């Protein structure tokens, strides 16, 4: 397609054959989230650029180099395509006073945009499902969010996703740790890369989040924030761990886990698999008690996570969880003028009874229609010819098993189709 227009690099079309897996997963996710009392929120994909700069932080990878930002030609507004949805959810919560009646559990699902180098598991448009619990201060909600993820892995039959947790403490604790960290980084300045050298002063914690393999040794030796936590932070962290232990959920404390966004405090966590190569983080989250106030709202503690759908689907495919793209229940073959006219009524009757029906459109010979019926993956062909319709009847032809075809009354077609498909299910 050299002369044609293609999709933007790093942004994927999700085509039939693949989209069935997405829909099936979305159904599971919605039911699972509702099972924990989360309610759906849908915010715009475009937000004012200032929202993300303020929420995520000026010296993060996302804000410094990954955002799709532009000036709206029509009115000069500075806009950004959301790189994540926590900022938007908090903005909406403030704008609509969502916490006025009390704490809220919210979830979202949708596209996010980051100008990263596209590779397997890393795209420029990708999808996240995420949850935000707002107005909750205790460690119970943090732990509940980890427990719920474990339930999802179990429900999806996924194994080997391990939970990493850490605590980022409070602001004063991070300030004290920061002094030690800057001193350490300064001593090792010669080994830092350009980004880290720049961030060493502006936002030294970000150096610990560097993906540069050459820096990992240096990062491993850096002062640990965990060693700077006061009593309250430790108590919160212990609280989370007690609930995890009670629930029998294995976890590792990873003192290097700082997350890539500035709004986090206290608990942070990631679910990581080694089955997806370098892009092994399936889910990341944590507490962001200061964000509400930072965005101009009434202070309220909160905790949330976001999961990458592409990575989750890739893992499901790896673990053999790929669902087949199922065909419709019925392909409706119709030939002759009378038959093609009554086909509409028959199709609607079947759909009203709950069946998935593809009605043949576009005419053609009986043979070519039967070929299409076969290719559609349908269980059953319902055949209407003028003779049949004149007699008030239709022919049912099983397509997936060696079974004789059968003439049935059109008036009782739904029952006849039903008894076929239900037999099929039992087999
Ligand atoms: P990574 O360390 O892989 O860059 P992140 O810390 O930037 O991830 P978050 O902002 O925490 O990611 O987003 C939560 C989840 O969204 C990630 O754990 C991952 O599953 C998914 N995700 C993030 N960026 C992308 C991307 N560019 N393409 C596909 N999935 C992504
Ligand atoms: Mg990233």
XYZ file of C-alpha atoms and ligand atoms in Angstrom:
459
model
C 0.000 0.000 0.000
C 2.798 2.377 -0.875
C 0.577 5.073 -2.327
C -2.331 4.462 0.019
C -2.935 5.803 3.469
C -2.036 3.439 6.292
C -2.707 3.465 10.004
C -0.428 5.591 12.169
C 2.709 3.725 13.275
C 2.219 1.978 16.607
C -1.573 2.151 16.351
C -3.336 -1.103 15.553
C -6.572 -2.041 13.854
C -8.312 -4.785 15.763
C -10.016 -6.914 13.153
C -12.750 -9.559 13.258
C -11.103 -12.800 14.296
C -9.183 -10.856 16.927
C -11.955 -8.549 18.114
C -13.977 -11.499 19.434
C -11.230 -12.081 21.981
C -11.397 -8.425 22.985
C -15.144 -8.502 23.430
C -15.009 -11.721 25.440
C -12.328 -10.262 27.719
C -14.229 -6.991 28.104
C -17.289 -8.951 29.258
C -15.202 -10.795 31.843
C -13.606 -7.549 33.035
C -16.906 -5.715 33.458
C -18.480 -8.552 35.438
C -15.349 -8.858 37.577
C -15.205 -5.107 38.331
C -18.882 -4.994 39.195
C -18.241 -7.929 41.505
C -16.061 -5.601 43.576
C -18.493 -2.682 43.492
C -16.703 -0.621 40.831
C -18.853 1.566 38.593
C -18.011 2.697 35.107
C -16.804 6.213 34.266
C -16.152 7.422 30.702
C -14.062 10.521 30.275
C -12.976 12.231 27.037
C -9.863 11.085 25.220
C -8.786 14.721 24.822
C -7.973 16.781 27.884
C -6.236 20.064 28.500
C -2.492 19.489 28.404
C -2.127 21.200 31.793
C -4.029 18.358 33.450
C -1.386 15.755 32.638
C 1.559 18.058 33.226
C 0.292 18.821 36.681
C -0.869 15.320 37.609
C 1.800 13.056 36.122
C 4.712 15.445 36.691
C 6.886 17.597 34.425
C 9.997 15.409 34.673
C 8.411 12.033 33.943
C 8.989 10.058 30.733
C 5.335 10.429 29.829
C 5.222 14.221 30.052
C 8.732 14.856 28.755
C 8.615 12.671 25.683
C 5.522 10.529 25.233
C 2.508 12.807 25.008
C 0.501 13.548 21.868
C -0.010 17.231 22.496
C -1.096 19.883 20.044
C -2.612 23.300 19.790
C -6.185 23.314 18.518
C -6.018 25.463 15.368
C -9.559 26.621 15.880
C -9.227 28.233 19.291
C -5.608 27.958 20.382
C -6.333 25.516 23.224
C -3.460 23.220 24.249
C -4.767 19.662 24.204
C -3.347 16.203 24.845
C -4.605 12.751 23.976
C -4.756 10.994 27.327
C -1.641 8.919 28.082
C -3.413 7.421 31.120
C -6.770 7.909 32.782
C -6.185 8.509 36.476
C -5.724 12.241 35.926
C -8.929 12.416 33.877
C -10.884 10.404 36.439
C -9.732 12.643 39.267
C -10.535 15.727 37.214
C -14.042 14.422 36.555
C -14.513 13.474 40.207
C -13.660 17.030 41.221
C -15.668 18.672 38.447
C -18.815 16.699 39.289
C -18.310 16.495 43.085
C -18.428 12.712 42.854
C -17.089 12.261 46.375
C -19.751 14.481 47.932
C -21.981 11.524 48.903
C -18.976 9.459 50.044
C -16.135 7.321 48.742
C -16.365 6.004 45.182
C -15.083 2.956 43.364
C -14.774 3.761 39.667
C -13.471 1.881 36.661
C -12.700 2.797 33.066
C -11.774 1.039 29.879
C -10.306 2.635 26.778
C -7.517 3.819 24.517
C -4.426 5.567 25.827
C -1.772 7.287 23.717
C 1.967 7.440 24.264
C 4.597 8.297 21.710
C 6.928 5.409 22.567
C 9.062 3.228 20.328
C 6.613 0.619 19.053
C 7.578 -3.003 19.778
C 5.849 -6.153 20.931
C 3.654 -5.226 23.907
C 4.357 -1.519 23.510
C 2.236 0.583 21.197
C 1.395 4.226 20.616
C -2.274 3.594 20.989
C -2.999 0.909 23.558
C -5.862 0.015 25.851
C -6.152 -0.006 29.588
C -8.736 -1.117 32.039
C -8.280 0.659 35.322
C -9.880 1.172 38.699
C -9.798 4.127 41.060
C -11.013 3.944 44.648
C -11.421 7.489 45.923
C -12.020 8.623 49.477
C -10.447 5.563 51.093
C -7.476 6.114 53.434
C -6.709 2.701 54.932
C -4.541 -0.145 53.670
C -7.628 -2.350 53.242
C -8.538 -0.846 49.866
C -4.938 -1.115 48.608
C -4.940 -4.806 49.511
C -8.404 -5.341 48.067
C -7.167 -4.007 44.734
C -4.358 -6.557 44.723
C -6.705 -9.352 45.778
C -9.067 -8.516 42.971
C -6.260 -8.757 40.432
C -5.341 -12.187 41.753
C -8.962 -13.247 41.279
C -8.838 -12.078 37.679
C -5.689 -14.084 36.969
C -7.395 -17.118 38.511
C -10.618 -16.543 36.555
C -8.651 -16.222 33.323
C -6.536 -19.274 34.128
C -3.314 -17.244 34.079
C -0.412 -18.374 36.189
C 3.004 -16.997 37.008
C 2.081 -13.335 37.388
C 3.936 -12.113 40.436
C 3.076 -9.240 42.690
C 5.733 -6.644 43.503
C 5.005 -4.077 46.166
C 6.784 -1.132 47.712
C 6.002 1.928 49.769
C 6.901 5.445 48.647
C 6.072 6.848 52.084
C 4.983 10.418 52.664
C 6.262 13.646 51.170
C 8.539 14.567 54.141
C 9.986 11.051 54.057
C 10.651 11.357 50.353
C 12.330 14.730 50.939
C 14.742 13.188 53.450
C 15.414 10.217 51.199
C 15.932 12.583 48.292
C 18.927 14.242 49.977
C 20.623 10.895 50.409
C 19.703 9.886 46.882
C 21.046 13.079 45.309
C 24.312 12.685 47.254
C 24.611 9.100 45.991
C 23.846 10.094 42.413
C 26.290 12.966 42.559
C 29.030 10.569 43.707
C 28.212 8.409 40.703
C 27.486 11.192 38.238
C 30.097 9.924 35.775
C 28.079 6.733 35.239
C 24.709 8.405 34.688
C 23.106 8.848 31.285
C 21.948 12.233 30.021
C 18.341 11.859 31.232
C 19.411 10.802 34.688
C 21.961 13.573 35.026
C 19.279 16.104 34.232
C 16.732 14.470 36.550
C 19.209 14.022 39.377
C 18.346 17.507 40.589
C 14.862 18.080 39.197
C 13.361 14.736 40.241
C 15.940 12.207 41.481
C 13.372 9.489 42.269
C 12.777 9.266 38.517
C 16.356 8.052 38.039
C 15.329 4.874 39.902
C 12.623 4.300 37.288
C 15.137 4.386 34.419
C 14.845 1.536 31.945
C 18.482 1.935 30.835
C 20.107 -1.491 31.424
C 23.501 0.134 32.047
C 22.104 1.938 35.089
C 20.520 -1.039 36.821
C 23.582 -1.860 38.923
C 23.869 1.716 40.089
C 20.151 1.849 40.852
C 20.391 -1.358 42.897
C 22.942 0.302 45.164
C 20.994 3.526 45.706
C 19.568 4.480 49.115
C 16.213 2.742 49.578
C 13.153 4.824 50.286
C 11.904 1.949 52.459
C 14.661 2.748 54.947
C 13.339 6.288 55.365
C 9.747 5.476 56.245
C 8.277 6.721 59.548
C 5.877 4.852 61.811
C 2.664 5.774 60.013
C 3.953 4.751 56.613
C 5.331 1.499 57.983
C 2.039 0.779 59.688
C 0.160 1.315 56.437
C 2.585 -0.914 54.561
C 2.304 -3.612 57.250
C -1.473 -3.350 57.059
C -1.408 -4.110 53.349
C 0.921 -7.062 53.865
C -1.171 -8.562 56.661
C -4.221 -8.702 54.404
C -2.178 -10.181 51.550
C -0.821 -12.871 53.871
C -4.278 -13.634 55.265
C -5.523 -14.072 51.713
C -2.591 -16.314 50.850
C -1.315 -14.029 48.108
C 2.387 -14.283 47.429
C 4.263 -11.010 46.947
C 7.769 -9.671 46.889
C 8.862 -6.356 48.345
C 10.741 -4.577 45.609
C 12.462 -1.492 47.077
C 13.315 -0.267 43.548
C 9.704 -0.080 42.462
C 8.866 3.636 42.191
C 6.400 3.734 39.241
C 6.737 6.198 36.402
C 4.297 8.877 37.534
C 4.857 11.506 40.217
C 1.476 11.310 41.905
C 2.101 8.150 43.923
C 2.695 7.894 47.680
C 2.673 5.019 50.202
C 1.670 1.740 48.518
C 2.749 1.049 44.947
C 2.465 -2.286 43.187
C 3.010 -4.032 39.885
C 2.011 -7.428 38.546
C 4.809 -8.816 36.407
C 5.186 -11.895 34.222
C 8.330 -13.300 32.639
C 6.331 -14.713 29.739
C 6.114 -11.497 27.721
C 9.772 -10.621 27.333
C 10.769 -7.083 28.190
C 7.167 -5.849 28.316
C 6.290 -7.963 31.338
C 4.333 -5.510 33.476
C 0.688 -6.372 33.070
C -0.727 -4.103 35.756
C 0.564 -1.203 37.824
C -0.953 0.923 40.523
C -0.742 2.526 43.885
C -1.921 5.178 46.236
C -2.182 8.835 45.203
C -3.428 10.654 48.281
C -2.286 14.111 47.160
C -3.624 14.206 43.616
C -7.155 15.354 44.356
C -5.902 18.457 46.134
C -3.129 19.011 43.615
C -5.751 19.257 40.881
C -7.789 21.771 42.842
C -10.228 19.489 44.625
C -10.967 18.871 48.261
C -8.221 16.616 49.643
C -9.167 12.946 49.475
C -7.028 9.815 49.667
C -7.218 7.374 46.773
C -5.719 4.244 45.307
C -5.908 2.775 41.813
C -4.345 0.567 39.162
C -4.277 0.231 35.391
C -3.838 -2.898 33.307
C -2.626 -3.165 29.715
C -5.222 -5.039 27.662
C -2.844 -5.882 24.798
C -0.423 -7.466 27.251
C -3.196 -9.338 29.014
C -4.459 -10.751 25.704
C -0.929 -11.687 24.677
C -0.507 -13.562 27.936
C -3.850 -15.313 27.497
C -2.821 -16.407 24.014
C 0.497 -17.699 25.405
C -1.248 -19.670 28.112
C -3.547 -21.289 25.583
C -6.574 -19.266 26.584
C -7.284 -18.069 23.064
C -10.991 -18.343 22.411
C -12.099 -19.432 18.960
C -13.994 -16.922 16.943
C -17.436 -18.530 17.053
C -19.789 -18.301 14.097
C -23.459 -17.336 14.333
C -26.133 -19.837 15.331
C -27.898 -19.657 11.997
C -27.107 -18.716 8.404
C -30.325 -17.987 6.590
C -30.268 -19.127 2.965
C -33.088 -17.814 0.823
C -33.850 -18.246 -2.851
C -36.751 -16.956 -4.847
C -38.734 -13.765 -4.487
C -41.245 -15.045 -1.963
C -38.492 -16.659 0.080
C -36.243 -13.613 0.175
C -39.151 -11.499 1.369
C -40.167 -13.857 4.152
C -36.522 -14.295 5.118
C -36.645 -10.977 6.957
C -39.535 -12.106 9.134
C -37.968 -15.488 9.852
C -34.643 -13.864 10.751
C -36.313 -11.377 13.085
C -38.350 -14.134 14.762
C -35.172 -16.096 15.395
C -33.354 -13.058 16.753
C -36.297 -12.231 18.988
C -35.917 -15.746 20.384
C -32.277 -14.960 21.178
C -30.408 -16.561 18.277
C -27.564 -15.001 16.318
C -28.596 -14.958 12.704
C -26.744 -13.968 9.557
C -29.254 -13.474 6.788
C -27.889 -14.049 3.306
C -28.064 -10.789 1.338
C -27.197 -10.248 -2.297
C -28.925 -13.230 -3.949
C -26.941 -15.868 -5.858
C -27.398 -19.557 -6.545
C -28.384 -22.033 -3.857
C -24.950 -23.603 -4.109
C -23.084 -20.353 -3.608
C -25.285 -19.443 -0.654
C -24.616 -22.805 0.978
C -20.891 -22.216 0.519
C -21.210 -18.910 2.367
C -23.250 -20.596 5.087
C -20.450 -23.098 5.593
C -17.766 -20.436 5.621
C -19.672 -18.348 8.170
C -19.044 -20.961 10.857
C -22.790 -21.175 11.601
C -24.148 -24.287 13.325
C -27.231 -24.457 11.233
C -28.443 -23.335 7.832
C -32.104 -22.380 7.688
C -33.118 -22.732 4.056
C -36.072 -20.911 2.568
C -37.110 -21.638 -1.020
C -40.308 -20.523 -2.688
C -41.765 -24.061 -2.457
C -41.047 -24.269 1.234
C -42.402 -20.819 1.975
C -45.576 -21.554 -0.007
C -46.083 -24.552 2.279
C -45.327 -22.454 5.393
C -42.170 -24.432 5.991
C -38.374 -24.151 6.070
C -35.501 -26.640 5.920
C -32.973 -26.923 8.725
C -29.601 -28.236 7.692
C -26.965 -28.963 10.356
C -23.586 -27.733 9.137
C -21.229 -29.053 11.788
C -22.335 -32.656 12.147
C -23.499 -35.570 10.036
C -27.203 -35.294 10.560
C -30.122 -35.339 8.162
C -31.823 -32.118 7.213
C -35.333 -31.567 8.400
C -38.486 -29.740 7.223
C -40.115 -27.654 9.941
C -43.046 -25.254 10.208
C -42.025 -21.593 9.931
C -44.499 -20.820 12.713
C -42.464 -23.027 15.057
C -39.018 -22.219 13.658
C -37.521 -20.848 16.864
C -38.376 -24.028 18.790
C -36.990 -26.205 16.007
C -33.720 -24.234 15.870
C -33.550 -24.268 19.648
C -33.846 -28.029 19.949
C -31.060 -28.410 17.398
C -28.677 -25.986 19.079
C -29.348 -27.212 22.582
C -28.679 -30.797 21.499
C -25.514 -29.430 19.991
C -24.497 -27.855 23.293
C -24.982 -31.106 25.166
C -22.936 -33.123 22.713
P 6.202 0.270 31.238
O 7.123 0.220 32.397
O 6.025 -1.050 30.546
O 6.486 1.397 30.298
P 4.378 1.964 32.601
O 4.859 1.940 33.993
O 4.741 3.088 31.728
O 4.769 0.577 31.883
P 1.690 2.423 33.411
O 1.676 3.840 33.120
O 1.803 1.958 34.797
O 2.837 1.721 32.540
O 0.444 1.720 32.712
C -0.182 0.554 33.250
C -0.098 -0.608 32.282
O -0.464 -0.212 30.962
C 1.283 -1.193 32.100
O 1.580 -2.064 33.143
C 1.165 -1.897 30.777
O 0.515 -3.147 30.955
C 0.248 -0.985 30.012
N 1.012 -0.105 29.114
C 1.689 1.032 29.432
N 2.248 1.582 28.342
C 1.906 0.779 27.303
C 2.178 0.815 25.898
N 2.871 1.801 25.335
N 1.671 -0.183 25.114
C 0.960 -1.196 25.665
N 0.674 -1.278 26.977
C 1.144 -0.300 27.791
Mg 6.125 3.427 30.228
